[in-house]
Coordinates of C-alpha atoms and ligand atoms in Angstrom, one line a residue:
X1 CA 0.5 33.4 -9.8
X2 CA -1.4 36.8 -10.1
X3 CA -2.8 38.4 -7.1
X4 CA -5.9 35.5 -5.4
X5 CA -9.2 36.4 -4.9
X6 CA -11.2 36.0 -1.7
X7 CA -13.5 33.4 -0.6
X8 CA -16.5 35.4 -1.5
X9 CA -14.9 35.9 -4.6
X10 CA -14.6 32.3 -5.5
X11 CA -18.2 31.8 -4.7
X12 CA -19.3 34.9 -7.0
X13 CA -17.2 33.0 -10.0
X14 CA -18.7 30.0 -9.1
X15 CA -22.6 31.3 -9.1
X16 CA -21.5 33.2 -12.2
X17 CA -19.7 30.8 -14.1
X18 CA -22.2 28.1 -13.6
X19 CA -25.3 30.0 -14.2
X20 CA -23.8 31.2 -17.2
X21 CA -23.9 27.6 -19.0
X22 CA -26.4 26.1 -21.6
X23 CA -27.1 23.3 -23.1
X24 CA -26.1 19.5 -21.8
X25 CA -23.4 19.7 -18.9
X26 CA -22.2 17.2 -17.6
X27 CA -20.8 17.5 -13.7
X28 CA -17.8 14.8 -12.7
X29 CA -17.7 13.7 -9.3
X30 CA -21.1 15.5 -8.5
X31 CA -21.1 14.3 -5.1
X32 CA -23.5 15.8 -3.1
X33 CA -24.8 17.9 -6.0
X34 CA -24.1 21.1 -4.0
X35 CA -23.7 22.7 -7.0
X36 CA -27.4 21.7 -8.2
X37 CA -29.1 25.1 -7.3
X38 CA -26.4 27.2 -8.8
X39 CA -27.2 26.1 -12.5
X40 CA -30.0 27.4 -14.9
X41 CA -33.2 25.3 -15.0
X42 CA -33.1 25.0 -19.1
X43 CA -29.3 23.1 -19.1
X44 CA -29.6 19.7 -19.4
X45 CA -28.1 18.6 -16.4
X46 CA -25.8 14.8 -16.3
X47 CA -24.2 14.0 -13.4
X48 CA -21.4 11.0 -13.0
X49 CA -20.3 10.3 -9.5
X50 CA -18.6 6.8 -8.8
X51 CA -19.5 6.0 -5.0
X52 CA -22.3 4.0 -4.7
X53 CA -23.8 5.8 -1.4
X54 CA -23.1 8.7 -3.1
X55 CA -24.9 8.1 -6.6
X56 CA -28.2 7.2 -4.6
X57 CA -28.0 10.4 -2.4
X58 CA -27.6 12.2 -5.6
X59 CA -30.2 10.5 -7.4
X60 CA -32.6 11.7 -4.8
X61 CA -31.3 15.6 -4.2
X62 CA -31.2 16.1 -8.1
X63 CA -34.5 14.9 -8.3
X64 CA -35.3 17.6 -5.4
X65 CA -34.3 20.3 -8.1
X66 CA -36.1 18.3 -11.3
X67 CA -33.3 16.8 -12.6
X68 CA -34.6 13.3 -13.4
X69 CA -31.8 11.8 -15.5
X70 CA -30.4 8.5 -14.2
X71 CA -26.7 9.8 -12.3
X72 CA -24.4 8.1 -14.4
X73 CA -22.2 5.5 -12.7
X74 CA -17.9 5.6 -13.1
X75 CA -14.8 7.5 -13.0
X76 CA -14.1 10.8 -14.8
X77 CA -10.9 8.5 -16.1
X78 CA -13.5 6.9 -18.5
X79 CA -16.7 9.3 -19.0
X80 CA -19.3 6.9 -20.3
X81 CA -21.1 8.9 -23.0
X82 CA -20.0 9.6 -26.7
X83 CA -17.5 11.8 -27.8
X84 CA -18.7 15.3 -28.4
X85 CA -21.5 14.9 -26.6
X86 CA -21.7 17.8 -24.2
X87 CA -21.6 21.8 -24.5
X88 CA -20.0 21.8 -20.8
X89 CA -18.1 20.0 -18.1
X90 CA -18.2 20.9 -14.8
X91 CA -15.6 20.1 -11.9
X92 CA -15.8 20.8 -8.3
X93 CA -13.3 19.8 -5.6
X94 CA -12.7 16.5 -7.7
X95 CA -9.4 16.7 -9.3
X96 CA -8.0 16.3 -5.7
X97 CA -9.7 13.1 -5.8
X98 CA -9.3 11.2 -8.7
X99 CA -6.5 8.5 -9.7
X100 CA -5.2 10.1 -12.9
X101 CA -5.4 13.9 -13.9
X102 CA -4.2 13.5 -17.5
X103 CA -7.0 10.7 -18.1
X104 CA -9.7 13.1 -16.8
X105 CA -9.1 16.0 -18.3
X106 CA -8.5 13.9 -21.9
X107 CA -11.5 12.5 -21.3
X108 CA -13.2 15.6 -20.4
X109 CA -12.0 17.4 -23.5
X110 CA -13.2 13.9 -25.6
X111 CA -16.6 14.6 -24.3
X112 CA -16.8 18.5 -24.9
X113 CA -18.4 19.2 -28.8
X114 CA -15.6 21.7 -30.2
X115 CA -15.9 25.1 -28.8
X116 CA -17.5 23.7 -25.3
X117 CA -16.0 24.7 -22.4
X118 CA -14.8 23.0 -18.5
X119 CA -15.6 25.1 -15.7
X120 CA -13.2 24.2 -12.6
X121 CA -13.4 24.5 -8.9
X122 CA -10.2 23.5 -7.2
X123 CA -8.2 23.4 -4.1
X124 CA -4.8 23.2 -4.9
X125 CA -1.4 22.7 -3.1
X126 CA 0.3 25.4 -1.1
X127 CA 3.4 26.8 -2.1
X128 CA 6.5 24.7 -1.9
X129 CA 7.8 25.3 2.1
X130 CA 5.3 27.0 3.4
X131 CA 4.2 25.7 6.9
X132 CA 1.1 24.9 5.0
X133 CA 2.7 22.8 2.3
X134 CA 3.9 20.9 5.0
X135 CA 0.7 20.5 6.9
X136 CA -0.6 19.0 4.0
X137 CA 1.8 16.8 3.2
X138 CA 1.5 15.6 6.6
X139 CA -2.2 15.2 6.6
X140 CA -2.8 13.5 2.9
X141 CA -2.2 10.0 3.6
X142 CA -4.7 10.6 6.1
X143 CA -6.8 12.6 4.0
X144 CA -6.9 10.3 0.6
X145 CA -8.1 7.6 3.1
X146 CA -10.9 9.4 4.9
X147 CA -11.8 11.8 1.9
X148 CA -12.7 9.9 -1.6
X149 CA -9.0 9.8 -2.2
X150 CA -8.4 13.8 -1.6
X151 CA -4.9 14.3 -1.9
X152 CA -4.6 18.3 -0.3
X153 CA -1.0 18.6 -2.2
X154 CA -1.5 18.3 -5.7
X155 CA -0.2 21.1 -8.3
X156 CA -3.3 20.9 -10.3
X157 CA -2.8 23.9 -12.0
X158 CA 0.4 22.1 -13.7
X159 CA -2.2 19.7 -15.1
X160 CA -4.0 22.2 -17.0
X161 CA -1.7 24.0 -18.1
X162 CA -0.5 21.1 -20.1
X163 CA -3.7 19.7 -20.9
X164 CA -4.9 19.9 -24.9
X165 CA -7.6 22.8 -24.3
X166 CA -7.2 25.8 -26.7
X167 CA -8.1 28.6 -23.7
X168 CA -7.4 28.2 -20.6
X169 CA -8.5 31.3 -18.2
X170 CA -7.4 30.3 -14.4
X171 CA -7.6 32.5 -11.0
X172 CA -6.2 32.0 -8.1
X173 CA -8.4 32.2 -4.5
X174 CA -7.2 32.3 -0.9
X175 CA -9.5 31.2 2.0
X176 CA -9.6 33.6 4.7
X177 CA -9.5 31.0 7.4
X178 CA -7.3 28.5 8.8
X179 CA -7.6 25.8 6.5
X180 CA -5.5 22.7 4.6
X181 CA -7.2 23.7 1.4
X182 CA -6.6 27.1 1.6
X183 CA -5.5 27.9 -1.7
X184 CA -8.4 27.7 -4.8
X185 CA -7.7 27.8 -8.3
X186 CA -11.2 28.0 -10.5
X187 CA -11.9 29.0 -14.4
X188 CA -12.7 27.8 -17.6
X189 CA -10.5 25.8 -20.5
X190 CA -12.6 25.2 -24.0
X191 CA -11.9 22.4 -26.5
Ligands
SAM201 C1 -14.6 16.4 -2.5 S1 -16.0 15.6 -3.2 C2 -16.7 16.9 -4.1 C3 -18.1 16.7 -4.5 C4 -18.8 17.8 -5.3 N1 -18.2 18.0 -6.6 C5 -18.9 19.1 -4.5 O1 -18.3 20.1 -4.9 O2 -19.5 19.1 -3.4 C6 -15.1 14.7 -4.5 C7 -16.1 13.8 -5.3 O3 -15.3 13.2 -6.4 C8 -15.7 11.8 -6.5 N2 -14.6 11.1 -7.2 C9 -13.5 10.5 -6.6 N3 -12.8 10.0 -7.6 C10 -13.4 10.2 -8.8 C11 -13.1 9.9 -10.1 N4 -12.0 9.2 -10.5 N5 -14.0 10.3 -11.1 C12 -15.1 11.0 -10.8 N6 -15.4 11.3 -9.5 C13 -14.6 11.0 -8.5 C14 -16.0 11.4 -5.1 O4 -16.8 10.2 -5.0 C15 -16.6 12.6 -4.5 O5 -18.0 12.6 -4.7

C-alpha cells in the first residue's frame, strides 16, 4: 500500500477523474446521482441502480441536471446493454454493496468498447487487527442490513487486482475523521 491521500484529495480525483470522461458512461449503482454534477454536460450519461425507490428518485435528480435517459433497472452482476457499448464505467461506493465482485467487474469490462476505462470510488476494509478492522467486522451484519447490503470489510482491492483489465492505476485515501469507512481506494482500470 503506498502512502494514502487525504479526504480532500479523494474528492479532487474524483472531480478530476470524472470530468475528464467522454462519450457514453455508464454509472452502476448510481444511487442518489451524487456524482451527477461532477461529470461534463456532452457525456452521454446511463445510469443503472436496482432499488426501486431509488431508480425513481434518480429519475427525477438526473433530470434536474438534463439527463433524460430512462435509469436503467438491475444489478451490475448483469449490465443490461450490449457488449462494447460504453467508452466508460463509473463506480462509487457500490462494490461494498453488491452480491458478487467478480460478476461486476466481468460484466463491467464486457460493457467497456476496448480501450474504455472504469473509474472507482471505494471504501475498503481496514487492515487486518486493527481496532478498526474489528469495528467493522462488528458493525457489517448490521450494516449489509440497514445499508443496500454494504459490507464495511471487504478487500476490494484484491478484486481488482485480479480482475481481466489491462491497466489498473489504484490509490489509497484515509478519512481524517472517525469513521468505519475510513480507508478509500479510487482509480481507473481500462479494458
Ligand atoms: C452506498 S450507495 C452509493 C450510491 C452512489 N454510487 C453514491 O456514490 O452516492 C450503493 C448503491 O449501490 C446500489 N447497489 C446495491 N447492490 C447493487 C448491485 N448488485 N448492482 C448495482 N447497484 C447496486 C444500491 O442500491 C445503492 O444505490
Amino acid at each position: 500500500m503506498s502512502a494514502a491521500g487525504s479526504r480532500a484529495e479523494f474528492a479532487e480525483l474524483q472531480e478530476r477523474l470524472l470530468g475528464e470522461l467522454t462519450g457514453t458512461v455508464l454509472e452502476i449503482g448510481a444511487g442518489r446521482g451524487r456524482s451527477l454534477p461532477l461529470y461534463p454536460r456532452e457525456v452521454r450519461w446511463l445510469g443503472l441502480e436496482p432499488d426501486p425507490q431509488r431508480r425513481a428518485q434518480l429519475t427525477r435528480i438526473a433530470a434536474r441536471h438534463g439527463r433524460h435517459e430512462p435509469v436503467l433497472a438491475g444489478v451490475a452482476e448483469r449490465i443490461p446493454l450490449p457488449d462494447a457499448s460504453v467508452d466508460a464505467v463509473v463506480g462509487r461506493t457500490v462494490l461494498c454493496s453488491v452480491a458478487d465482485q467478480a460478476a461486476v467487474l466481468a460484466e463491467v469490462r464486457r460493457v467497456l468498447r476496448p480501450g474504455g476505462v472504469y473509474v472507482f470510488f471505494e471504501h475498503v476494509a481496514a487492515p487486518p487487527g486493527s481496532w478498526l478492522r474489528r469495528l467493522q467486522q462488528l458493525f457489517a451484519p448490521l450494516s449489509r442490513r440497514l445499508y443496500h447490503g454494504c459490507d464495511p470489510t471487504r478487500e476490494t482491492w484484491r478484486s481488482l487486482e485480479t480482475a481481466d483489465f489491462s491497466h489498473l492505476d489504484l490509490r489509497w485515501y484515509a478519512a481524517v475523521r472517525w469513521d468505519l469507512d475510513a480507508r478509500y481506494i479510487g482509480g481507473t482500470a481500462h479494458r
